[in-house]
mmCIF file of C-alpha atoms in Angstrom:
data_model
loop_
_atom_site.group_PDB
_atom_site.id
_atom_site.type_symbol
_atom_site.label_atom_id
_atom_site.label_comp_id
_atom_site.label_asym_id
_atom_site.label_seq_id
_atom_site.Cartn_x
_atom_site.Cartn_y
_atom_site.Cartn_z
ATOM 1 C CA MET A 1 181.273 13.028 42.023
ATOM 2 C CA ASP A 2 177.718 13.880 42.605
ATOM 3 C CA ARG A 3 175.888 13.808 39.166
ATOM 4 C CA ASP A 4 174.084 17.307 39.920
ATOM 5 C CA LEU A 5 177.389 18.799 40.705
ATOM 6 C CA VAL A 6 178.963 17.636 37.593
ATOM 7 C CA SER A 7 175.850 18.950 35.616
ATOM 8 C CA GLN A 8 176.303 22.393 37.255
ATOM 9 C CA ILE A 9 180.101 22.323 36.311
ATOM 10 C CA ILE A 10 179.187 21.412 32.935
ATOM 11 C CA LYS A 11 176.435 23.811 32.505
ATOM 12 C CA PHE A 12 178.669 26.561 33.890
ATOM 13 C CA ASN A 13 181.747 25.797 31.693
ATOM 14 C CA ALA A 14 179.116 25.919 28.898
ATOM 15 C CA GLN A 15 178.380 29.517 29.263
ATOM 16 C CA THR A 16 180.814 32.156 28.032
ATOM 17 C CA ASN A 17 179.809 34.402 31.009
ATOM 18 C CA GLY A 18 181.339 31.599 33.148
ATOM 19 C CA ARG A 19 184.449 30.919 31.550
ATOM 20 C CA GLU A 20 184.918 34.856 31.491
ATOM 21 C CA ARG A 21 184.065 35.157 35.349
ATOM 22 C CA ILE A 22 186.928 32.390 35.755
ATOM 23 C CA CYS A 23 189.436 34.133 33.747
ATOM 24 C CA ARG A 24 188.878 37.331 35.823
ATOM 25 C CA LEU A 25 189.101 35.342 38.955
ATOM 26 C CA LEU A 26 192.533 33.907 37.854
ATOM 27 C CA GLN A 27 193.770 37.339 36.517
ATOM 28 C CA TYR A 28 192.942 38.842 39.903
ATOM 29 C CA ILE A 29 194.631 36.201 41.747
ATOM 30 C CA SER A 30 197.874 36.456 39.755
ATOM 31 C CA ARG A 31 197.783 40.304 40.011
ATOM 32 C CA PHE A 32 197.329 39.674 43.920
ATOM 33 C CA LEU A 33 200.187 37.248 44.016
ATOM 34 C CA LEU A 34 202.227 39.974 41.928
ATOM 35 C CA GLY A 35 201.795 42.419 44.487
ATOM 36 C CA TYR A 36 202.268 40.001 47.443
ATOM 37 C CA LEU A 37 205.817 38.252 45.975
ATOM 38 C CA GLU A 38 207.272 41.565 44.591
ATOM 39 C CA GLY A 39 210.290 42.811 46.246
ATOM 40 C CA ARG A 40 211.237 39.102 47.521
ATOM 41 C CA HIS A 41 214.443 37.643 46.949
ATOM 42 C CA ASN A 42 214.800 34.647 44.410
ATOM 43 C CA ALA A 43 211.253 35.170 43.155
ATOM 44 C CA ALA A 44 212.014 36.969 39.865
ATOM 45 C CA ASP A 45 211.072 33.494 37.996
ATOM 46 C CA ILE A 46 207.790 33.162 39.885
ATOM 47 C CA LEU A 47 206.768 37.070 39.160
ATOM 48 C CA GLU A 48 207.715 36.622 35.258
ATOM 49 C CA LYS A 49 205.296 33.570 35.046
ATOM 50 C CA LEU A 50 202.681 35.552 37.040
ATOM 51 C CA LYS A 51 203.142 38.494 34.656
ATOM 52 C CA LYS A 52 202.421 36.263 31.864
ATOM 53 C CA LEU A 53 199.285 34.623 33.241
ATOM 54 C CA GLU A 54 197.763 37.775 33.870
ATOM 55 C CA TYR A 55 198.142 39.113 30.412
ATOM 56 C CA MET A 56 197.125 35.725 28.904
ATOM 57 C CA PHE A 57 193.880 35.983 31.322
ATOM 58 C CA SER A 58 193.313 39.508 30.162
ATOM 59 C CA MET A 59 193.711 38.873 26.780
ATOM 60 C CA THR A 60 191.353 35.857 27.074
ATOM 61 C CA ARG A 61 188.386 37.608 28.533
ATOM 62 C CA LYS A 62 188.757 40.187 25.897
ATOM 63 C CA LEU A 63 188.206 37.642 23.452
ATOM 64 C CA LEU A 64 185.545 35.982 25.252
ATOM 65 C CA ARG A 65 183.853 39.380 25.552
ATOM 66 C CA PHE A 66 183.917 40.351 21.958
ATOM 67 C CA GLY A 67 180.866 41.471 20.542
ATOM 68 C CA LYS A 68 179.388 41.952 23.925
ATOM 69 C CA SER A 69 178.708 45.493 23.369
ATOM 70 C CA LEU A 70 176.021 44.769 21.510
ATOM 71 C CA ASP A 71 174.020 42.756 23.988
ATOM 72 C CA PHE A 72 174.403 45.819 26.227
ATOM 73 C CA LEU A 73 173.007 48.200 23.864
ATOM 74 C CA GLN A 74 169.952 45.718 23.449
ATOM 75 C CA GLY A 75 169.639 45.461 26.982
ATOM 76 C CA ALA A 76 169.569 49.435 27.263
ATOM 77 C CA LEU A 77 166.799 49.404 24.987
ATOM 78 C CA LYS A 78 164.933 47.065 27.324
ATOM 79 C CA THR A 79 165.632 49.043 30.422
ATOM 80 C CA ILE A 80 164.595 52.126 28.929
ATOM 81 C CA HIS A 81 160.963 51.098 29.642
ATOM 82 C CA LEU A 82 161.168 50.305 33.350
ATOM 83 C CA GLU A 83 158.311 52.134 35.059
ATOM 84 C CA ASP A 84 160.752 52.912 37.974
ATOM 85 C CA TYR A 85 162.490 56.308 36.922
ATOM 86 C CA VAL A 86 165.594 55.896 38.870
ATOM 87 C CA LEU A 87 165.967 52.307 37.859
ATOM 88 C CA ARG A 88 165.267 53.183 34.124
ATOM 89 C CA MET A 89 168.173 55.744 34.008
ATOM 90 C CA THR A 90 170.752 54.174 36.181
ATOM 91 C CA LEU A 91 170.488 50.995 34.160
ATOM 92 C CA THR A 92 170.020 52.313 30.737
ATOM 93 C CA LEU A 93 173.085 54.570 30.886
ATOM 94 C CA SER A 94 175.213 51.693 32.752
ATOM 95 C CA LYS A 95 174.528 49.559 29.742
ATOM 96 C CA ILE A 96 175.486 52.294 27.269
ATOM 97 C CA ASN A 97 178.696 52.869 29.042
ATOM 98 C CA GLN A 98 179.302 49.288 29.307
ATOM 99 C CA ALA A 99 178.734 48.913 25.827
ATOM 100 C CA PHE A 100 181.115 51.728 24.970
ATOM 101 C CA TYR A 101 183.883 50.076 27.459
ATOM 102 C CA LEU A 102 183.763 46.810 25.714
ATOM 103 C CA LEU A 103 183.814 48.273 22.357
ATOM 104 C CA ILE A 104 186.805 50.293 23.319
ATOM 105 C CA ASP A 105 188.003 46.946 24.763
ATOM 106 C CA HIS A 106 188.131 45.362 21.200
ATOM 107 C CA PHE A 107 190.238 47.832 19.845
ATOM 108 C CA ILE A 108 192.885 47.477 22.682
ATOM 109 C CA TRP A 109 192.827 43.813 22.071
ATOM 110 C CA ALA A 110 193.226 44.017 18.225
ATOM 111 C CA HIS A 111 196.220 46.959 19.151
ATOM 112 C CA ASN A 112 197.781 44.029 21.481
ATOM 113 C CA VAL A 113 197.580 41.125 18.985
ATOM 114 C CA GLY A 114 198.868 43.694 16.292
ATOM 115 C CA VAL A 115 196.096 43.778 13.865
ATOM 116 C CA VAL A 116 196.055 47.861 14.529
ATOM 117 C CA LYS A 117 198.305 50.444 16.105
ATOM 118 C CA LEU A 118 196.805 52.718 18.731
ATOM 119 C CA ASN A 119 197.850 54.943 21.432
ATOM 120 C CA LYS A 120 197.333 52.136 23.864
ATOM 121 C CA GLN A 121 197.537 54.375 27.039
ATOM 122 C CA LYS A 122 195.029 56.806 25.659
ATOM 123 C CA TRP A 123 192.469 54.065 24.971
ATOM 124 C CA THR A 124 193.054 52.419 28.004
ATOM 125 C CA ASP A 125 192.202 55.443 29.662
ATOM 126 C CA LEU A 126 189.173 56.242 27.521
ATOM 127 C CA SER A 127 188.034 52.373 28.462
ATOM 128 C CA ALA A 128 188.781 53.179 32.177
ATOM 129 C CA ARG A 129 186.615 56.248 32.272
ATOM 130 C CA PHE A 130 183.503 54.213 30.746
ATOM 131 C CA TYR A 131 184.078 51.581 33.141
ATOM 132 C CA ILE A 132 183.935 53.791 36.219
ATOM 133 C CA ALA A 133 180.987 55.525 34.854
ATOM 134 C CA THR A 134 179.388 52.042 34.514
ATOM 135 C CA LEU A 135 180.229 51.300 38.369
ATOM 136 C CA ILE A 136 179.304 54.598 39.547
ATOM 137 C CA LEU A 137 175.662 54.231 38.005
ATOM 138 C CA ASN A 138 175.665 50.788 39.374
ATOM 139 C CA LEU A 139 176.371 51.815 42.933
ATOM 140 C CA VAL A 140 173.833 54.480 42.660
ATOM 141 C CA ARG A 141 171.354 51.911 41.536
ATOM 142 C CA ASP A 142 172.234 49.470 44.516
ATOM 143 C CA ILE A 143 172.153 52.428 47.015
ATOM 144 C CA TYR A 144 168.656 53.318 45.626
ATOM 145 C CA ASP A 145 167.279 49.712 46.023
ATOM 146 C CA ILE A 146 168.916 49.657 49.369
ATOM 147 C CA PHE A 147 167.257 52.798 50.613
ATOM 148 C CA CYS A 148 163.820 51.375 49.300
ATOM 149 C CA VAL A 149 163.974 48.027 51.120
ATOM 150 C CA ILE A 150 165.061 49.528 54.316
ATOM 151 C CA CYS A 151 162.427 51.818 54.093
ATOM 152 C CA GLN A 152 159.847 49.163 53.412
ATOM 153 C CA GLU A 153 161.131 47.041 56.518
ATOM 154 C CA VAL A 154 161.003 50.024 58.669
ATOM 155 C CA LYS A 155 157.321 50.474 57.786
ATOM 156 C CA ILE A 156 156.648 46.827 58.640
ATOM 157 C CA TYR A 157 158.040 46.998 61.765
ATOM 158 C CA GLN A 158 156.524 50.369 63.046
ATOM 159 C CA ALA A 159 153.478 48.841 61.833
ATOM 160 C CA ARG A 160 154.304 45.705 63.943
ATOM 161 C CA ILE A 161 155.144 47.762 67.179
ATOM 162 C CA LYS A 162 152.059 49.692 67.196
ATOM 163 C CA ARG A 163 149.882 46.765 66.918
ATOM 164 C CA SER A 164 152.077 45.234 69.781
ATOM 165 C CA GLN A 165 151.380 48.452 71.950
ATOM 166 C CA TYR A 166 147.718 48.155 71.217
ATOM 167 C CA VAL A 167 147.380 44.676 71.942
ATOM 168 C CA ASN A 168 149.863 44.518 75.320
ATOM 169 C CA GLY A 169 149.024 48.252 76.667
ATOM 170 C CA ASP A 170 152.419 47.906 78.075
ATOM 171 C CA SER A 171 155.124 50.412 77.647
ATOM 172 C CA ASN A 172 157.895 48.604 78.849
ATOM 173 C CA HIS A 173 157.093 45.828 76.696
ATOM 174 C CA SER A 174 156.725 47.959 73.726
ATOM 175 C CA MET A 175 160.131 49.248 74.390
ATOM 176 C CA VAL A 176 161.466 46.027 74.328
ATOM 177 C CA THR A 177 160.240 45.219 71.261
ATOM 178 C CA GLN A 178 161.126 48.191 69.408
ATOM 179 C CA ASN A 179 164.676 47.707 70.456
ATOM 180 C CA GLN A 180 164.663 43.990 69.317
ATOM 181 C CA THR A 181 163.100 45.120 65.900
ATOM 182 C CA LYS A 182 165.663 47.596 65.402
ATOM 183 C CA GLY A 183 168.558 44.913 65.261
ATOM 184 C CA LYS A 184 166.406 42.432 63.184
ATOM 185 C CA VAL A 185 165.882 45.183 60.337
ATOM 186 C CA VAL A 186 169.297 45.041 58.896
ATOM 187 C CA LEU A 187 169.481 40.927 59.009
ATOM 188 C CA ARG A 188 166.378 40.585 57.671
ATOM 189 C CA VAL A 189 166.853 43.002 54.717
ATOM 190 C CA PHE A 190 170.174 41.515 54.036
ATOM 191 C CA ASN A 191 168.833 37.519 54.187
ATOM 192 C CA GLU A 192 165.974 38.518 51.926
ATOM 193 C CA ASN A 193 167.949 40.693 49.519
ATOM 194 C CA LYS A 194 171.351 38.735 49.198
ATOM 195 C CA PRO A 195 171.579 39.727 45.390
ATOM 196 C CA LEU A 196 171.053 43.495 45.964
ATOM 197 C CA PHE A 197 173.877 43.460 48.611
ATOM 198 C CA LEU A 198 176.161 41.322 46.924
ATOM 199 C CA ASP A 199 175.732 43.386 43.634
ATOM 200 C CA PHE A 200 176.818 46.446 45.877
ATOM 201 C CA ILE A 201 179.864 44.804 47.264
ATOM 202 C CA LYS A 202 180.787 43.579 44.098
ATOM 203 C CA ASN A 203 180.709 47.240 42.638
ATOM 204 C CA ALA A 204 182.191 48.850 45.336
ATOM 205 C CA ALA A 205 185.203 46.527 45.267
ATOM 206 C CA ASP A 206 185.525 46.972 41.350
ATOM 207 C CA ILE A 207 185.439 50.932 41.645
ATOM 208 C CA PRO A 208 188.975 51.277 42.713
ATOM 209 C CA ILE A 209 190.275 49.413 40.007
ATOM 210 C CA PRO A 210 189.585 51.969 37.162
ATOM 211 C CA ALA A 211 190.206 54.950 39.491
ATOM 212 C CA CYS A 212 193.811 53.359 39.683
ATOM 213 C CA THR A 213 194.169 53.175 36.255
ATOM 214 C CA LEU A 214 193.135 56.907 35.698
ATOM 215 C CA GLY A 215 195.347 58.262 38.542
ATOM 216 C CA TYR A 216 192.533 59.116 41.166
ATOM 217 C CA LEU A 217 193.518 56.432 43.582
ATOM 218 C CA LYS A 218 197.089 54.794 44.256
ATOM 219 C CA LEU A 219 196.782 51.510 45.776
ATOM 220 C CA SER A 220 199.145 48.412 45.960
ATOM 221 C CA GLN A 221 198.927 45.868 43.396
ATOM 222 C CA GLN A 222 198.231 43.491 46.081
ATOM 223 C CA THR A 223 195.168 45.433 47.097
ATOM 224 C CA GLU A 224 194.212 46.064 43.586
ATOM 225 C CA GLY A 225 194.229 42.115 43.311
ATOM 226 C CA LEU A 226 192.473 41.515 46.321
ATOM 227 C CA LEU A 227 189.551 43.743 45.283
ATOM 228 C CA GLY A 228 189.291 42.209 42.006
ATOM 229 C CA VAL A 229 189.341 38.653 43.517
ATOM 230 C CA ILE A 230 186.290 39.855 45.914
ATOM 231 C CA SER A 231 184.174 40.794 42.804
ATOM 232 C CA SER A 232 185.356 38.115 40.906
ATOM 233 C CA VAL A 233 184.074 35.496 43.357
ATOM 234 C CA ILE A 234 180.394 37.272 43.443
ATOM 235 C CA GLY A 235 180.655 37.193 39.975
ATOM 236 C CA VAL A 236 181.296 33.554 39.632
ATOM 237 C CA ALA A 237 178.661 32.916 42.527
ATOM 238 C CA THR A 238 175.733 34.780 40.357
ATOM 239 C CA VAL A 239 176.743 32.726 37.172
ATOM 240 C CA TRP A 240 176.802 29.412 39.199
ATOM 241 C CA ASN A 241 173.732 30.273 40.822
ATOM 242 C CA PRO A 242 171.403 32.696 38.837
ATOM 243 C CA LEU A 243 169.082 33.248 41.939
ATOM 244 C CA LEU A 244 171.952 35.327 43.149
ATOM 245 C CA LYS A 245 172.090 37.523 40.389
ATOM 246 C CA LEU A 246 170.232 41.311 40.889
ATOM 247 C CA VAL A 247 166.984 41.602 38.589
ATOM 248 C CA PRO A 248 166.440 43.803 36.912
ATOM 249 C CA SER A 249 170.148 44.064 35.599
#
């Protein structure tokens, strides 16, 4: 095995975020398989094992994130000083909501292991409300960033078209150039802003999960698991390659 790959695996595994993302991926793979196998004959034993696996990965994630709420509160103190008003508001409020979401998650974990006695459904719904608020704020930020980069690219291409018209003085040539550039704008924006679009896909895939918990949506367990797998794969990729992580975040 390549030494660089081994070093990267060791580095990834040494990070709490890396282990938590892997657990999340395995949790949603388990949920997807539960939905896929549900109702099939002679699958009762496998379904029981998958339920235990999903619960185990969920509990492990809660433990790995213990104390993480303080990190997000500290992050909010940093993002509140960003110059861009939209980024300042969305990122700061997102981090505050995520801090409360994780704090409540700690209490749910304590209830599950028998340390305290809580109304689990009530606390789970409260946690989901903070989580969905976090995701909505993240999506607003992503859409705002996408709008900004597209506007910037459109201005660049419009300037190029004008220069092409001036140099060639040929209206037919100008129309061809304009049609070609329209197709290139989207590709160029995506290629140069992969972290932004990956973050958008991740948040868009995640948002139905708390929505289902709160009863706003009704999706099958298989669909919910698939969405969780998609967002988890992106999450793993951003830890594996920090260049794919959206900044600031």
